[in-house]
Amino acid sequence: KPTGTSISPITSFGVDGFGEILAVAGSNVGQVWRIEPGTPVVGTDCDANGQIDDCEIAANAVLDLDLDGALDACQELSADAAAVSLSLGGTQNLSLHAGAANAGALYLLVGSASGTVPGLVIDGQVLPLNFDGYFNFTLKGVPLPLQNALGFLDASGNASAAFVAPAGAFSASLAGTTLNHAYAVIGASVVATS
């Protein structure tokens, strides 16, 4: 608000698409005022669109489907769901974003049930997964639970895969288990999510 300008009485409030507060003053019919912070908002803008990532997620939760607090579009590996029901079954779609420099390259997606630290060193790179039974199972390329775990990245360096849990196919004792996944671009870098 310009100095000396009154916006009272305020008759309603609202929030715009970026989470900024808007106010409408009754004495100034037709005027909408945006309330701005006194100091600039600081935060990450991973997609360089001029909007703070946290504000984008607050305004549109679908931008962080895996609920990890980061924009899915800026992650090398992202998911469309944070969890899958063992009893009802379900699918967690995974998006691989290796970058255009890796277009057409072969990738391999694997998983671990025992975490990401310390990880495995492969050809001088750290694959942030620990070796365990689930890692070995996914490495064998069995179609379930990972689909499209081995393939070629498209012209943009992207690919799609999925974690599929058919209803009742897994023991109820696995409820609450966290599975981490990562992929390696053969002959290039290793990228991951947890």
Coordinates of C-alpha atoms in Angstrom, one line a residue, residues 33-171:
W33 CA -4.5 -5.1 -2.4
R34 CA -1.7 -7.6 -2.3
I35 CA 0.1 -7.8 1.1
E36 CA 3.8 -8.1 0.5
P37 CA 6.4 -9.0 3.1
G38 CA 8.8 -6.2 4.3
T39 CA 11.8 -8.3 3.3
P40 CA 12.2 -10.5 0.2
V41 CA 11.1 -14.1 0.6
V42 CA 14.1 -16.4 0.4
G43 CA 14.0 -19.9 -0.9
T44 CA 14.9 -22.3 -3.7
D45 CA 13.6 -21.9 -7.2
C46 CA 14.9 -25.1 -8.8
D47 CA 12.9 -24.8 -12.0
A48 CA 14.0 -21.1 -12.5
N49 CA 10.4 -19.9 -13.1
G50 CA 10.7 -17.0 -10.6
Q51 CA 8.6 -18.7 -7.9
I52 CA 9.8 -20.1 -4.6
D53 CA 9.4 -23.9 -4.7
D54 CA 7.7 -24.0 -1.2
C55 CA 5.2 -21.4 -2.4
E56 CA 4.5 -23.3 -5.6
I57 CA 3.9 -26.5 -3.6
A58 CA 1.7 -24.7 -1.0
A59 CA -0.4 -23.3 -3.9
N60 CA -0.6 -26.6 -5.8
A61 CA 0.2 -29.8 -3.9
V62 CA 0.1 -31.9 -7.0
L63 CA 3.6 -30.5 -7.8
D64 CA 5.0 -32.7 -5.0
L65 CA 3.1 -36.0 -5.3
D66 CA 5.7 -37.9 -3.4
L67 CA 5.3 -35.5 -0.4
D68 CA 9.1 -35.0 0.1
G69 CA 8.9 -31.2 0.1
A70 CA 10.6 -30.8 -3.3
L71 CA 9.1 -30.1 -6.7
D72 CA 8.9 -33.4 -8.5
A73 CA 9.9 -31.8 -11.8
C74 CA 13.3 -30.9 -10.3
Q75 CA 14.2 -34.3 -9.1
E76 CA 16.2 -37.0 -11.0
L77 CA 13.7 -39.6 -9.8
S78 CA 10.2 -38.7 -8.6
A79 CA 7.0 -40.6 -7.7
D80 CA 3.4 -39.8 -8.0
A81 CA 2.5 -41.3 -4.6
A82 CA 4.2 -41.5 -1.3
A83 CA 2.8 -44.9 -0.3
V84 CA 1.1 -48.0 -1.8
S85 CA -1.4 -50.1 0.1
L86 CA -0.3 -53.7 0.5
S87 CA -3.9 -54.9 1.2
L88 CA -5.6 -52.9 -1.6
G89 CA -2.7 -53.0 -4.0
G90 CA -1.6 -50.1 -6.1
T91 CA 0.9 -48.5 -8.4
Q92 CA 3.5 -45.8 -7.7
N93 CA 4.6 -44.3 -11.0
L94 CA 8.2 -43.3 -11.2
S95 CA 9.6 -40.6 -13.4
L96 CA 13.3 -40.7 -14.3
H97 CA 14.9 -37.4 -15.4
A98 CA 18.5 -38.0 -16.3
G99 CA 18.8 -34.9 -18.5
A100 CA 19.2 -34.4 -22.3
A101 CA 22.9 -35.2 -22.1
N102 CA 21.9 -38.8 -21.4
A103 CA 19.3 -39.1 -24.2
G104 CA 19.1 -42.6 -25.6
A105 CA 21.3 -44.1 -22.9
L106 CA 20.5 -47.4 -21.1
Y107 CA 19.2 -47.1 -17.5
L108 CA 18.7 -49.7 -14.7
L109 CA 16.3 -49.0 -11.8
V110 CA 16.9 -51.0 -8.5
G111 CA 15.7 -50.7 -4.9
S112 CA 16.7 -51.3 -1.3
A113 CA 14.7 -52.0 1.9
S114 CA 17.7 -51.1 4.1
G115 CA 18.3 -47.5 3.2
T116 CA 20.5 -45.2 1.2
V117 CA 23.6 -44.8 3.4
P118 CA 26.4 -45.7 3.0
G119 CA 25.3 -46.9 -0.5
L120 CA 27.3 -48.8 -3.0
V121 CA 30.3 -47.5 -4.9
I122 CA 30.1 -48.6 -8.5
D123 CA 32.7 -47.4 -11.0
G124 CA 33.7 -44.5 -8.7
Q125 CA 30.1 -43.3 -8.3
V126 CA 27.9 -43.9 -5.2
L127 CA 24.6 -45.6 -5.9
P128 CA 22.6 -44.4 -2.8
L129 CA 21.2 -47.8 -2.0
N130 CA 22.3 -50.5 0.4
F131 CA 22.7 -54.1 -0.8
D132 CA 20.0 -56.4 0.6
G133 CA 17.5 -59.0 -0.5
Y134 CA 15.2 -56.5 -2.2
F135 CA 18.2 -54.9 -4.0
N136 CA 19.1 -58.4 -5.3
F137 CA 15.5 -59.2 -6.3
T138 CA 15.2 -55.9 -8.3
L139 CA 18.6 -56.4 -9.9
K140 CA 17.4 -59.7 -11.3
G141 CA 14.9 -57.9 -13.4
V142 CA 11.8 -59.7 -12.2
P143 CA 8.8 -57.8 -13.7
L144 CA 7.1 -57.3 -10.3
P145 CA 7.3 -55.2 -8.3
L146 CA 9.3 -52.9 -10.7
Q147 CA 8.0 -52.4 -14.2
N148 CA 10.2 -50.9 -16.9
A149 CA 13.2 -51.1 -14.6
L150 CA 15.5 -51.6 -17.6
G151 CA 15.3 -49.5 -20.7
F152 CA 16.4 -46.6 -22.8
L153 CA 16.0 -42.9 -21.9
D154 CA 14.0 -40.9 -24.5
A155 CA 15.3 -37.9 -26.5
S156 CA 15.0 -35.7 -23.5
G157 CA 16.8 -38.1 -21.1
N158 CA 13.5 -39.2 -19.4
A159 CA 11.8 -42.5 -18.8
S160 CA 8.9 -43.9 -16.9
A161 CA 8.8 -46.9 -14.6
A162 CA 6.5 -48.2 -11.9
F163 CA 6.4 -50.0 -8.5
V164 CA 3.4 -52.3 -8.7
A165 CA 1.9 -54.0 -5.6
P166 CA -1.0 -56.3 -6.6
A167 CA -3.6 -56.6 -3.8
G168 CA -2.6 -59.1 -1.2
A169 CA 0.6 -60.2 -3.1
F170 CA 2.9 -59.1 -0.3
S171 CA 3.0 -60.2 3.3

